[in-house]
Coordinates of C-alpha atoms in Angstrom, one line a residue:
M1 CA 41.5 -11.2 -69.0
T2 CA 42.9 -7.9 -70.3
T3 CA 42.2 -4.6 -68.7
M4 CA 39.9 -3.7 -71.6
E5 CA 37.9 -6.9 -71.2
S6 CA 37.7 -6.3 -67.4
L7 CA 36.5 -2.7 -67.8
I8 CA 33.8 -3.6 -70.4
G9 CA 32.9 -6.7 -68.5
L10 CA 32.4 -4.5 -65.4
V11 CA 30.1 -2.2 -67.3
N12 CA 28.2 -5.2 -68.5
R13 CA 27.8 -6.5 -65.0
I14 CA 26.6 -3.0 -63.8
Q15 CA 24.1 -2.9 -66.6
R16 CA 22.9 -6.3 -65.9
A17 CA 22.5 -5.6 -62.2
C18 CA 20.8 -2.3 -63.0
T19 CA 18.4 -4.3 -65.2
V20 CA 17.6 -6.8 -62.5
L21 CA 17.4 -4.4 -59.6
G22 CA 16.1 -1.4 -61.4
D23 CA 13.7 -3.2 -63.9
Y24 CA 15.2 -0.9 -66.6
G25 CA 12.9 -0.4 -69.5
G26 CA 9.8 -1.9 -67.8
G27 CA 8.4 1.4 -66.7
T28 CA 8.5 0.7 -63.0
G29 CA 12.2 0.9 -62.3
D30 CA 14.3 3.0 -60.0
N31 CA 15.1 6.4 -61.6
A32 CA 18.6 6.5 -60.3
F33 CA 19.3 3.0 -61.8
N34 CA 17.8 3.9 -65.1
S35 CA 20.1 7.0 -65.1
L36 CA 23.1 4.8 -64.4
W37 CA 22.0 2.3 -67.1
E38 CA 21.7 5.1 -69.6
A39 CA 25.0 6.7 -68.6
L40 CA 26.8 3.5 -69.7
P41 CA 27.4 2.9 -73.4
T42 CA 25.4 0.4 -75.4
V43 CA 25.3 -0.7 -79.0
A44 CA 22.0 -0.4 -80.9
V45 CA 21.7 -2.6 -84.0
V46 CA 19.6 -0.6 -86.6
G47 CA 18.6 -1.7 -90.1
G48 CA 15.8 -2.2 -92.5
Q49 CA 13.9 -5.4 -92.7
S50 CA 15.8 -8.3 -94.2
S51 CA 19.0 -6.3 -94.0
G52 CA 20.9 -9.1 -92.2
K53 CA 20.7 -7.7 -88.7
S54 CA 20.0 -11.1 -87.2
S55 CA 22.8 -12.8 -89.1
V56 CA 25.3 -10.1 -87.9
L57 CA 24.2 -10.6 -84.2
E58 CA 24.5 -14.4 -84.5
S59 CA 27.9 -14.1 -86.1
I60 CA 29.1 -11.9 -83.2
V61 CA 27.7 -14.3 -80.7
G62 CA 28.7 -17.5 -82.6
R63 CA 25.3 -19.0 -82.0
D64 CA 22.1 -19.5 -84.0
F65 CA 19.5 -18.2 -81.5
L66 CA 17.3 -15.6 -83.1
P67 CA 13.9 -16.1 -84.6
R68 CA 13.8 -16.0 -88.4
G69 CA 11.1 -15.5 -91.0
S70 CA 9.6 -13.0 -93.4
G71 CA 8.3 -9.6 -92.5
I72 CA 8.8 -8.2 -89.0
V73 CA 10.4 -10.9 -87.0
T74 CA 11.9 -8.7 -84.2
R75 CA 8.8 -7.2 -82.7
R76 CA 10.3 -6.2 -79.3
P77 CA 13.7 -4.7 -78.5
L78 CA 16.1 -7.5 -77.5
V79 CA 18.7 -6.3 -74.9
L80 CA 21.5 -8.8 -75.5
Q81 CA 24.4 -8.8 -72.9
L82 CA 27.4 -10.8 -73.8
H83 CA 29.7 -11.9 -71.0
K84 CA 33.0 -13.5 -71.8
T85 CA 33.9 -16.5 -69.7
E86 CA 37.0 -18.5 -69.2
E87 CA 38.1 -20.9 -72.0
G88 CA 36.6 -24.3 -71.7
T89 CA 33.5 -23.2 -69.8
E90 CA 30.1 -24.2 -71.0
E91 CA 28.0 -21.7 -72.9
Y92 CA 24.6 -20.8 -71.5
A93 CA 21.9 -18.1 -71.7
E94 CA 19.6 -16.5 -69.1
F95 CA 16.5 -14.4 -69.5
L96 CA 15.6 -11.7 -67.0
H97 CA 12.0 -12.9 -66.9
L98 CA 13.3 -16.4 -66.1
P99 CA 16.2 -15.6 -63.7
K100 CA 16.7 -19.1 -62.3
K101 CA 16.6 -21.0 -65.6
K102 CA 19.8 -21.6 -67.6
F103 CA 19.4 -22.4 -71.3
I104 CA 22.0 -24.7 -72.7
D105 CA 20.1 -25.5 -75.9
F106 CA 20.1 -22.3 -78.0
A107 CA 17.2 -23.6 -80.1
L108 CA 15.2 -23.2 -76.9
V109 CA 16.5 -19.6 -76.6
R110 CA 15.1 -18.9 -80.0
K111 CA 11.7 -20.4 -79.0
E112 CA 11.6 -18.5 -75.7
I113 CA 12.3 -15.2 -77.5
Q114 CA 9.4 -16.0 -79.8
D115 CA 7.1 -17.1 -76.9
E116 CA 8.0 -14.0 -74.8
T117 CA 7.3 -11.8 -77.8
D118 CA 3.9 -13.4 -78.3
R119 CA 3.1 -13.0 -74.6
I120 CA 3.1 -9.2 -75.0
T121 CA 2.2 -8.7 -78.6
G122 CA 0.1 -11.7 -79.3
K123 CA 0.6 -13.9 -82.3
S124 CA 0.2 -11.0 -84.6
K125 CA 2.5 -8.5 -86.4
Q126 CA 2.1 -5.9 -83.7
I127 CA 5.2 -4.4 -82.0
S128 CA 5.9 -3.5 -78.3
P129 CA 8.5 -1.2 -76.7
V130 CA 8.9 -3.5 -73.7
P131 CA 12.3 -5.1 -74.1
I132 CA 13.4 -8.7 -73.7
H133 CA 16.6 -9.0 -71.6
L134 CA 18.9 -11.9 -72.6
S135 CA 22.4 -12.6 -71.2
I136 CA 24.7 -15.0 -73.0
F137 CA 27.8 -16.4 -71.2
S138 CA 30.4 -17.8 -73.5
P139 CA 34.2 -18.0 -74.0
N140 CA 33.6 -17.2 -77.7
V141 CA 32.2 -13.7 -77.3
V142 CA 33.6 -10.3 -76.3
N143 CA 32.0 -8.3 -73.5
L144 CA 29.3 -6.2 -75.2
T145 CA 25.8 -5.0 -74.7
L146 CA 23.8 -5.0 -78.0
I147 CA 20.2 -4.0 -78.5
D148 CA 18.5 -5.6 -81.4
L149 CA 15.6 -3.4 -82.6
P150 CA 12.7 -4.0 -85.0
G151 CA 13.7 -3.5 -88.6
L152 CA 12.8 -0.2 -90.2
T153 CA 10.1 -0.5 -92.9
K154 CA 8.5 1.8 -95.5
V155 CA 4.9 0.3 -95.7
A156 CA 2.4 -1.5 -93.5
V157 CA 1.5 -5.0 -94.6
E158 CA -1.6 -7.1 -93.8
G159 CA -2.2 -7.4 -90.1
Q160 CA -0.2 -4.3 -89.1
P161 CA -1.6 -0.9 -88.1
E162 CA -1.3 2.0 -90.5
T163 CA 1.1 3.7 -88.1
I164 CA 3.6 0.8 -88.0
V165 CA 6.2 2.7 -90.0
E166 CA 6.1 5.7 -87.6
D167 CA 5.8 3.4 -84.5
I168 CA 9.0 1.4 -85.4
E169 CA 11.0 4.5 -86.2
S170 CA 9.8 6.2 -82.9
M171 CA 10.8 3.1 -80.9
V172 CA 14.3 3.0 -82.6
R173 CA 14.8 6.7 -82.0
T174 CA 14.2 6.3 -78.2
Y175 CA 17.4 4.3 -78.1
V176 CA 19.6 5.9 -80.8
D177 CA 18.8 9.4 -79.7
K178 CA 20.7 8.9 -76.4
P179 CA 24.3 10.3 -76.5
N180 CA 25.7 7.2 -75.0
C181 CA 24.3 4.9 -77.6
I182 CA 26.6 3.6 -80.4
I183 CA 24.7 3.0 -83.6
L184 CA 25.5 -0.2 -85.6
A185 CA 23.9 0.8 -88.9
I186 CA 23.3 -2.4 -91.0
S187 CA 22.9 -2.0 -94.8
P188 CA 22.8 -4.8 -97.4
A189 CA 25.5 -4.5 -100.1
N190 CA 23.2 -5.5 -102.9
Q191 CA 21.1 -2.3 -102.4
D192 CA 22.1 1.3 -103.1
I193 CA 23.6 2.8 -100.0
A194 CA 21.7 6.0 -100.7
T195 CA 18.5 4.2 -100.0
S196 CA 19.7 2.7 -96.6
D197 CA 17.2 3.3 -93.9
A198 CA 19.8 2.7 -91.2
I199 CA 22.2 5.3 -92.6
K200 CA 19.5 7.8 -93.1
L201 CA 18.3 7.6 -89.5
A202 CA 21.9 7.5 -88.2
K203 CA 22.7 10.7 -90.1
E204 CA 19.7 12.4 -88.5
V205 CA 20.5 11.5 -84.9
D206 CA 24.3 11.5 -85.2
P207 CA 25.2 14.1 -87.9
T208 CA 28.9 14.1 -87.0
G209 CA 29.1 10.4 -87.3
E210 CA 30.9 10.0 -84.0
R211 CA 28.6 7.3 -82.7
T212 CA 27.9 5.5 -86.0
F213 CA 29.5 2.2 -87.3
G214 CA 28.5 1.2 -90.8
V215 CA 28.2 -2.5 -91.5
L216 CA 27.7 -3.8 -95.0
T217 CA 26.1 -7.3 -95.3
K218 CA 25.4 -9.7 -98.1
L219 CA 28.7 -8.9 -100.0
D220 CA 28.6 -12.4 -101.5
L221 CA 25.2 -11.8 -103.0
M222 CA 26.1 -8.8 -105.2
D223 CA 25.8 -9.2 -109.0
K224 CA 28.9 -10.6 -110.7
G225 CA 31.3 -8.0 -111.8
T226 CA 30.3 -5.6 -109.0
N227 CA 31.7 -4.9 -105.5
A228 CA 31.2 -2.6 -102.6
L229 CA 34.7 -1.1 -102.4
E230 CA 33.3 2.4 -103.0
V231 CA 31.4 2.0 -99.7
L232 CA 33.9 0.0 -97.7
E233 CA 36.8 2.4 -98.5
G234 CA 34.7 5.4 -97.6
R235 CA 34.5 7.0 -101.0
S236 CA 30.7 6.6 -101.5
Y237 CA 29.7 7.5 -98.0
R238 CA 32.3 8.5 -95.4
L239 CA 32.0 7.7 -91.7
Q240 CA 34.3 8.7 -88.9
H241 CA 34.7 5.0 -88.2
P242 CA 35.7 2.4 -90.9
W243 CA 33.0 0.4 -92.7
V244 CA 33.0 -3.3 -91.9
G245 CA 31.9 -5.9 -94.4
I246 CA 30.1 -9.1 -93.3
V247 CA 29.4 -12.3 -95.1
N248 CA 26.3 -13.9 -93.7
R249 CA 25.5 -17.6 -93.7
S250 CA 23.7 -18.8 -96.8
Q251 CA 20.1 -19.8 -96.6
A252 CA 21.2 -23.4 -97.2
D253 CA 23.6 -23.2 -94.2
I254 CA 20.7 -21.8 -92.1
N255 CA 18.3 -24.5 -93.2
R256 CA 20.8 -27.3 -92.2
N257 CA 21.8 -25.5 -89.0
A258 CA 25.5 -25.2 -90.1
D259 CA 27.9 -24.7 -87.2
M260 CA 28.5 -21.0 -86.5
M261 CA 32.2 -21.5 -85.9
L262 CA 32.4 -23.1 -89.3
A263 CA 30.5 -20.1 -90.7
R264 CA 33.1 -17.8 -89.1
R265 CA 36.0 -19.7 -90.8
K266 CA 34.2 -19.6 -94.1
E267 CA 33.7 -15.9 -93.7
R268 CA 37.5 -15.4 -93.1
E269 CA 38.3 -17.6 -96.1
Y270 CA 36.0 -15.5 -98.3
F271 CA 37.8 -12.2 -97.5
D272 CA 41.3 -13.8 -97.5
T273 CA 40.7 -15.2 -101.0
S274 CA 38.5 -12.4 -102.5
P275 CA 40.2 -10.5 -105.3
D276 CA 38.1 -7.5 -104.5
Y277 CA 38.4 -7.4 -100.7
G278 CA 41.6 -9.3 -100.0
H279 CA 43.5 -6.1 -99.2
L280 CA 40.8 -5.3 -96.6
A281 CA 40.6 -8.9 -95.1
S282 CA 42.1 -8.0 -91.8
K283 CA 39.4 -5.4 -91.2
M284 CA 36.4 -7.4 -92.4
G285 CA 34.2 -10.0 -90.8
S286 CA 32.0 -10.5 -87.8
E287 CA 34.9 -11.3 -85.4
Y288 CA 36.7 -8.1 -86.4
L289 CA 33.5 -6.1 -86.0
A290 CA 33.0 -7.4 -82.4
K291 CA 36.6 -6.5 -81.5
L292 CA 36.3 -3.1 -83.1
L293 CA 33.2 -2.4 -81.1
S294 CA 34.8 -3.6 -77.9
K295 CA 37.9 -1.4 -78.4
H296 CA 35.7 1.6 -79.1
L297 CA 33.6 0.9 -76.1
E298 CA 36.7 0.9 -73.9
S299 CA 37.7 4.4 -75.1
V300 CA 34.1 5.6 -74.6
I301 CA 34.0 4.1 -71.1
R302 CA 37.3 5.6 -70.1
S303 CA 36.3 9.1 -71.3
R304 CA 33.1 8.8 -69.3
I305 CA 34.4 7.3 -66.1
P306 CA 34.5 10.6 -64.2
S307 CA 30.9 11.3 -64.8
I308 CA 29.9 7.6 -64.2
L309 CA 31.8 7.7 -60.9
S310 CA 30.2 11.0 -59.9
L311 CA 26.8 9.5 -60.6
I312 CA 27.7 6.3 -58.6
N313 CA 29.0 8.4 -55.6
K314 CA 25.9 10.5 -55.6
S315 CA 23.7 7.5 -55.7
I316 CA 25.6 5.9 -52.8
E317 CA 25.1 9.0 -50.6
E318 CA 21.4 9.0 -51.5
L319 CA 21.0 5.3 -50.7
E320 CA 22.8 5.6 -47.4
R321 CA 20.5 8.4 -46.4
E322 CA 17.5 6.3 -47.5
L323 CA 18.7 3.4 -45.4
D324 CA 19.2 5.6 -42.4
R325 CA 15.7 6.8 -42.8
L326 CA 14.3 3.3 -43.2
G327 CA 16.4 2.1 -40.3
R328 CA 18.7 -0.9 -39.9
P329 CA 17.4 -4.5 -39.3
V330 CA 16.0 -5.1 -35.9
A331 CA 17.9 -7.2 -33.3
V332 CA 16.3 -10.6 -32.3
D333 CA 17.1 -10.7 -28.6
A334 CA 14.4 -9.3 -26.2
G335 CA 16.8 -6.8 -24.5
A336 CA 17.8 -5.2 -27.8
Q337 CA 14.2 -5.1 -28.9
L338 CA 13.0 -3.4 -25.8
Y339 CA 15.8 -0.9 -26.1
T340 CA 14.7 -0.2 -29.7
I341 CA 11.1 0.3 -28.7
L342 CA 12.1 2.7 -25.9
E343 CA 14.3 4.7 -28.2
M344 CA 11.4 5.1 -30.6
C345 CA 9.2 6.1 -27.8
R346 CA 11.7 8.8 -26.8
A347 CA 11.8 10.1 -30.3
F348 CA 8.0 10.2 -30.5
D349 CA 7.8 11.9 -27.1
K350 CA 10.3 14.5 -28.1
I351 CA 8.3 15.4 -31.2
F352 CA 5.1 15.5 -29.2
K353 CA 6.5 18.0 -26.8
E354 CA 7.9 20.1 -29.6
H355 CA 4.3 20.4 -30.9
L356 CA 3.1 21.6 -27.5
D357 CA 6.0 23.9 -26.7
G358 CA 6.1 25.6 -30.1
G359 CA 9.0 23.9 -31.9
R360 CA 6.4 22.4 -34.3
P361 CA 2.9 23.6 -35.2
G362 CA -0.2 22.5 -33.3
G363 CA 0.2 23.6 -29.7
D364 CA -1.2 27.0 -30.6
R365 CA -4.6 25.4 -31.1
I366 CA -4.8 24.8 -27.4
Y367 CA -4.3 28.5 -26.8
G368 CA -7.0 29.1 -29.4
V369 CA -9.5 27.0 -27.2
F370 CA -8.8 29.3 -24.2
D371 CA -8.6 32.6 -26.1
N372 CA -11.4 32.1 -28.6
Q373 CA -13.7 29.1 -28.1
L374 CA -14.1 29.4 -24.3
P375 CA -14.9 33.2 -24.3
A376 CA -17.3 32.7 -27.2
A377 CA -19.1 29.9 -25.4
L378 CA -19.4 32.0 -22.3
K379 CA -20.9 34.9 -24.2
K380 CA -23.6 32.6 -25.7
L381 CA -24.8 31.4 -22.3
P382 CA -28.6 32.1 -22.0
F383 CA -28.4 34.5 -19.1
D384 CA -30.8 37.0 -20.7
R385 CA -33.5 34.3 -20.7
H386 CA -32.7 33.1 -17.2
L387 CA -32.7 36.7 -15.8
S388 CA -35.7 37.9 -17.7
L389 CA -38.3 39.8 -15.7
Q390 CA -40.8 36.9 -15.9
S391 CA -38.2 34.4 -14.9
V392 CA -36.9 36.4 -12.0
K393 CA -40.5 37.0 -10.7
R394 CA -41.2 33.3 -10.9
I395 CA -38.0 32.1 -9.2
V396 CA -38.2 34.7 -6.4
S397 CA -41.9 33.9 -5.8
E398 CA -41.2 30.2 -5.7
A399 CA -38.3 30.8 -3.3
D400 CA -40.5 32.8 -0.9
G401 CA -43.2 30.2 -0.7
Y402 CA -46.3 31.3 1.3
Q403 CA -44.3 33.8 3.3
P404 CA -43.2 36.8 1.1
H405 CA -39.8 38.2 1.7
L406 CA -39.6 41.2 3.9
I407 CA -36.6 43.2 2.8
A408 CA -34.2 41.4 0.3
P409 CA -35.2 38.0 -1.3
E410 CA -32.1 36.1 -0.2
Q411 CA -33.4 32.7 -1.2
G412 CA -34.5 34.1 -4.5
Y413 CA -31.0 35.6 -5.1
R414 CA -29.4 32.2 -4.3
R415 CA -31.7 30.3 -6.6
L416 CA -31.1 32.8 -9.4
I417 CA -27.3 32.7 -8.9
E418 CA -27.1 28.9 -8.6
G419 CA -29.3 28.4 -11.7
A420 CA -27.1 30.9 -13.7
L421 CA -23.8 29.3 -12.5
G422 CA -25.1 25.9 -13.6
Y423 CA -24.8 27.1 -17.2
F424 CA -21.0 27.3 -16.8
R425 CA -20.7 23.5 -16.8
G426 CA -21.3 23.3 -20.6
P427 CA -18.4 25.6 -21.6
A428 CA -16.2 24.1 -18.9
E429 CA -16.6 20.5 -20.2
A430 CA -16.4 21.7 -23.9
S431 CA -13.1 23.3 -23.2
V432 CA -11.8 20.0 -21.7
D433 CA -13.1 18.1 -24.8
A434 CA -11.5 20.6 -27.2
V435 CA -8.1 20.3 -25.5
H436 CA -8.5 16.5 -25.5
F437 CA -9.2 16.6 -29.3
V438 CA -6.1 18.7 -30.0
L439 CA -3.9 16.4 -27.9
K440 CA -5.2 13.3 -29.7
E441 CA -4.5 15.0 -33.0
L442 CA -1.0 15.9 -31.9
V443 CA -0.4 12.3 -30.9
R444 CA -1.4 11.2 -34.4
K445 CA 0.8 13.8 -36.1
S446 CA 3.7 13.0 -33.8
I447 CA 3.5 9.3 -34.6
A448 CA 3.4 10.1 -38.3
E449 CA 6.4 12.4 -38.1
T450 CA 8.5 10.0 -36.1
Q451 CA 10.6 8.5 -38.9
E452 CA 11.8 5.6 -36.7
L453 CA 8.2 4.4 -36.2
K454 CA 7.3 4.3 -39.9
R455 CA 8.8 0.8 -40.1
F456 CA 6.5 -0.7 -37.5
P457 CA 2.8 -0.3 -38.1
S458 CA 2.0 -2.6 -35.1
L459 CA 4.0 -0.5 -32.7
Q460 CA 2.4 2.6 -34.1
V461 CA -1.1 1.2 -33.3
E462 CA 0.0 0.1 -29.8
L463 CA 1.6 3.5 -29.1
A464 CA -1.4 5.4 -30.3
L465 CA -3.7 3.3 -28.2
A466 CA -1.7 3.7 -25.1
A467 CA -1.3 7.4 -25.5
N468 CA -5.0 7.9 -26.1
T469 CA -5.8 5.8 -23.1
S470 CA -3.6 8.2 -21.0
L471 CA -5.3 11.2 -22.6
E472 CA -8.7 9.8 -21.7
K473 CA -7.6 9.5 -18.1
F474 CA -6.3 13.1 -18.2
R475 CA -9.6 14.3 -19.6
E476 CA -11.6 12.7 -16.9
E477 CA -9.4 14.3 -14.2
S478 CA -9.6 17.6 -16.0
K479 CA -13.4 17.4 -16.2
K480 CA -13.6 16.7 -12.5
S481 CA -11.5 19.7 -11.8
V482 CA -13.4 22.2 -14.0
I483 CA -16.8 21.0 -12.7
R484 CA -15.4 21.3 -9.2
L485 CA -14.5 24.9 -10.0
V486 CA -18.0 25.6 -11.1
E487 CA -19.5 23.9 -8.1
M488 CA -17.2 25.8 -5.8
E489 CA -18.6 29.1 -7.1
S490 CA -22.1 27.8 -6.5
A491 CA -21.3 26.5 -3.0
Y492 CA -20.2 29.7 -1.6
L493 CA -21.3 33.1 -2.7
T494 CA -19.2 36.1 -2.0
A495 CA -21.1 38.1 0.6
E496 CA -19.0 41.2 0.3
F497 CA -20.4 41.8 -3.2
F498 CA -24.0 41.9 -1.9
R499 CA -23.1 44.0 1.1
K500 CA -22.1 46.7 -1.2
I501 CA -25.4 46.7 -3.0
P502 CA -27.5 49.6 -1.7
Q503 CA -30.3 48.0 0.4
E504 CA -33.8 49.1 -0.4
M505 CA -35.1 49.1 3.0
E506 CA -38.3 50.8 3.9
R507 CA -37.5 54.0 5.8
P508 CA -39.3 54.4 9.2
A509 CA -42.3 56.6 9.2
V510 CA -41.6 60.1 10.3
A511 CA -44.1 61.2 13.0
N512 CA -44.9 64.9 13.4
S513 CA -45.0 66.5 16.7
K514 CA -48.6 65.8 16.9
N515 CA -48.0 62.0 16.6
Q516 CA -49.4 62.1 13.1
A517 CA -49.2 58.7 11.2
A518 CA -46.2 58.5 8.9
S519 CA -46.9 58.2 5.1
P520 CA -45.4 55.2 3.2
S521 CA -42.1 55.8 1.2
P522 CA -41.7 55.2 -2.6
A523 CA -39.5 52.2 -1.9
T524 CA -42.3 50.6 0.1
Q525 CA -44.7 51.2 -2.7
D526 CA -42.2 49.5 -5.3
L527 CA -41.3 46.5 -3.1
Y528 CA -43.1 44.1 -5.5
G529 CA -43.0 46.2 -8.7
D530 CA -41.2 45.5 -11.9
G531 CA -38.4 47.9 -11.0
H532 CA -37.6 45.8 -7.9
F533 CA -37.3 42.6 -9.9
R534 CA -35.2 44.3 -12.6
R535 CA -32.8 45.5 -9.9
I536 CA -32.5 41.9 -8.6
A537 CA -31.8 40.7 -12.2
S538 CA -29.1 43.4 -12.6
N539 CA -27.4 42.5 -9.3
V540 CA -27.4 38.8 -10.1
S541 CA -26.1 39.5 -13.7
A542 CA -23.3 41.6 -12.2
Y543 CA -22.3 38.8 -9.8
V544 CA -22.5 36.2 -12.6
S545 CA -20.2 38.4 -14.7
I546 CA -17.6 38.4 -12.0
V547 CA -17.8 34.6 -11.7
S548 CA -17.6 34.3 -15.5
D549 CA -14.3 36.3 -15.5
T550 CA -13.0 34.1 -12.8
L551 CA -13.8 30.9 -14.6
R552 CA -12.5 32.2 -17.8
N553 CA -9.1 32.3 -16.1
T554 CA -9.3 29.2 -13.9
I555 CA -10.8 26.7 -16.5
P556 CA -7.7 27.1 -18.7
K557 CA -5.4 26.6 -15.7
A558 CA -7.2 23.4 -14.8
C559 CA -7.1 22.1 -18.4
V560 CA -3.4 22.9 -18.7
Y561 CA -2.5 21.4 -15.3
C562 CA -4.6 18.2 -15.7
Q563 CA -4.2 17.6 -19.4
V564 CA -1.4 19.4 -21.1
R565 CA 1.1 19.2 -18.2
Q566 CA 0.3 15.6 -17.6
A567 CA 0.6 14.8 -21.3
K568 CA 4.1 16.2 -21.2
L569 CA 5.0 14.4 -18.0
A570 CA 3.3 11.1 -18.2
L571 CA 1.8 10.4 -21.7
L572 CA 3.6 7.1 -22.1
N573 CA 3.6 5.9 -18.5
Y574 CA 0.7 3.5 -19.3
F575 CA 2.6 2.2 -22.3
Y576 CA 5.8 1.7 -20.3
S577 CA 3.9 -0.2 -17.6
Q578 CA 2.4 -2.5 -20.3
I579 CA 5.6 -3.0 -22.3
S580 CA 7.6 -4.0 -19.3
K581 CA 5.3 -7.1 -18.9
R582 CA 5.8 -8.4 -22.4
E583 CA 7.9 -11.4 -23.3
G584 CA 10.5 -11.5 -26.2
K585 CA 8.0 -13.0 -28.7
Q586 CA 5.4 -10.3 -27.9
L587 CA 8.0 -7.6 -28.3
G588 CA 8.9 -9.1 -31.7
L589 CA 5.3 -8.8 -32.8
L590 CA 5.4 -5.1 -32.0
L591 CA 8.5 -4.8 -34.3
D592 CA 6.8 -6.6 -37.1
E593 CA 7.7 -4.3 -40.0
D594 CA 5.6 -3.2 -42.9
P595 CA 6.5 -5.7 -45.7
A596 CA 6.7 -2.9 -48.2
L597 CA 9.3 -1.1 -46.1
M598 CA 11.3 -4.4 -45.6
G599 CA 11.3 -4.9 -49.3
R600 CA 12.4 -1.3 -49.9
R601 CA 15.2 -1.6 -47.4
L602 CA 16.4 -4.9 -49.1
E603 CA 16.3 -3.2 -52.5
C604 CA 18.3 -0.2 -51.2
A605 CA 20.8 -2.6 -49.6
Q606 CA 21.2 -4.5 -52.8
R607 CA 21.6 -1.3 -54.8
L608 CA 24.1 0.1 -52.3
E609 CA 26.1 -3.1 -52.5
L610 CA 26.1 -2.9 -56.3
Y611 CA 27.1 0.7 -56.4
K612 CA 30.0 0.3 -53.9
K613 CA 31.2 -2.8 -55.8
A614 CA 31.0 -1.0 -59.1
R615 CA 32.9 2.0 -57.7
D616 CA 35.7 -0.2 -56.2
E617 CA 36.0 -2.2 -59.5
I618 CA 36.1 0.9 -61.6
D619 CA 38.8 2.4 -59.4
A620 CA 40.8 -0.9 -59.7
V621 CA 40.8 -1.2 -63.5
A622 CA 39.9 2.2 -64.9
W623 CA 43.4 3.8 -65.0
V624 CA 45.5 0.7 -65.6
R625 CA 47.2 0.9 -69.0

């Protein structure tokens, strides 16, 4: 195989692999693959209905395989990839939608094209932009990718939508507008070239004519005494590339399934013996057209190799990064599986600690619990109600029993203080729960942010369950600690505070020199008055305020020590104790990957293999002369 054939064959293989792996043209393919597919040159066959497009394609292939009939026969784009094989090998065809089936009988290829068209469009005259992908492997072809498009038309016929003319032209334009598309403009010789739909469209999308090849069909059907030399020699309508004349099989040959190789020989004989076209015979015919296109493709490919290689190298880098993110396949032995699990646990633990220590957001919410939620909860405690005049009177009276207090109501003070301090349990427990909620949320976020864990949903669930179990344990310990702090304040009241409170003791009666009876003091008169109970409430409120300030500082210390510190030190200890007891099969269940991720990694690996192979092959043949 020549260098040219190798290079074009390589492009064909890349396009075919892009089609298979990237689902090009189906609307769900990989964008990078679609970009590579479109960066490679293709040949779009454009012409009006009944212009001879099908006959040209069959002549190039050397096989009778396309549906025929009146009106719109080609109702979906046909992406036809020709792969030249070694001489003597058997010809066969493959469809993308039937990847494991080889078609040896080309009559069945024609039927499958018709059936696959009907599967999308129905048995009507509707059209669809969804392409059919067909590969033909034969020693009688040159390496080419041809796209057969629905024939351009001027009016809608029965059974077609009114927009059919615009719909077909729009579909054709989606292919020929691309700068890497070579336009094979088919025009029948027995019609005025000025009315050619194909030439008109090609002139609009390719005004310089760099991408357009003109093909004149039905030369043998022109009126006697006329010829197409004005067009073929470029005098009637000049293109940058030479016009090529084609002689299609006659309808009689088609009806009796005449051999395509025989038709090629008859075409050569026609030009060799024609008095009008004999001097152009070496540059006429379907075989010459195929070689001309192949040679042009080589020059186009060579000029675009740098950009193609750049695109391939960029895609290789992106795929390798993607594979690193998805992770490599998991080992099967228990030791390696355990190591893999522990490595992912370390990665998760690192991210979790970063959230707590400030490297990532989230840990500041714990500080918000202590700096905002706890003080706000303490301020809302119902001390005003508890230390109201009516409440103080009731509690002090109940504490005195039948024997009223003499100087200071100590039992009343204690009951008032103990009752007030009991309110601190609520904010203390709420602080513990709030910190617990933040830690649980950080566990969830850390698992989601650990890239290595994304592959293993079962391990994510187990890890989250174990971490939350540990957090529950830390919460219980923290609650015990903060409740103990509150109970400690209730168990022992600071006597020094009360000793500093001026005691309202009744002053002794002052007797005059005549042993006159002393008159009672104002304090004695107010011993059971409202002012007395208000002073009691004020004293208790002052003491409770001191305790509140103390708990405001000590509750956060307990939460941090029992919950946050323990989460940093021993969050996964429970998980480690459980994982160490598991057998190899159980470890394997933890590493049961998400099927979608497994499929994505396989796709990436296949794409990467294709890109690397394409890069190596292009490097090997691109610059050989």
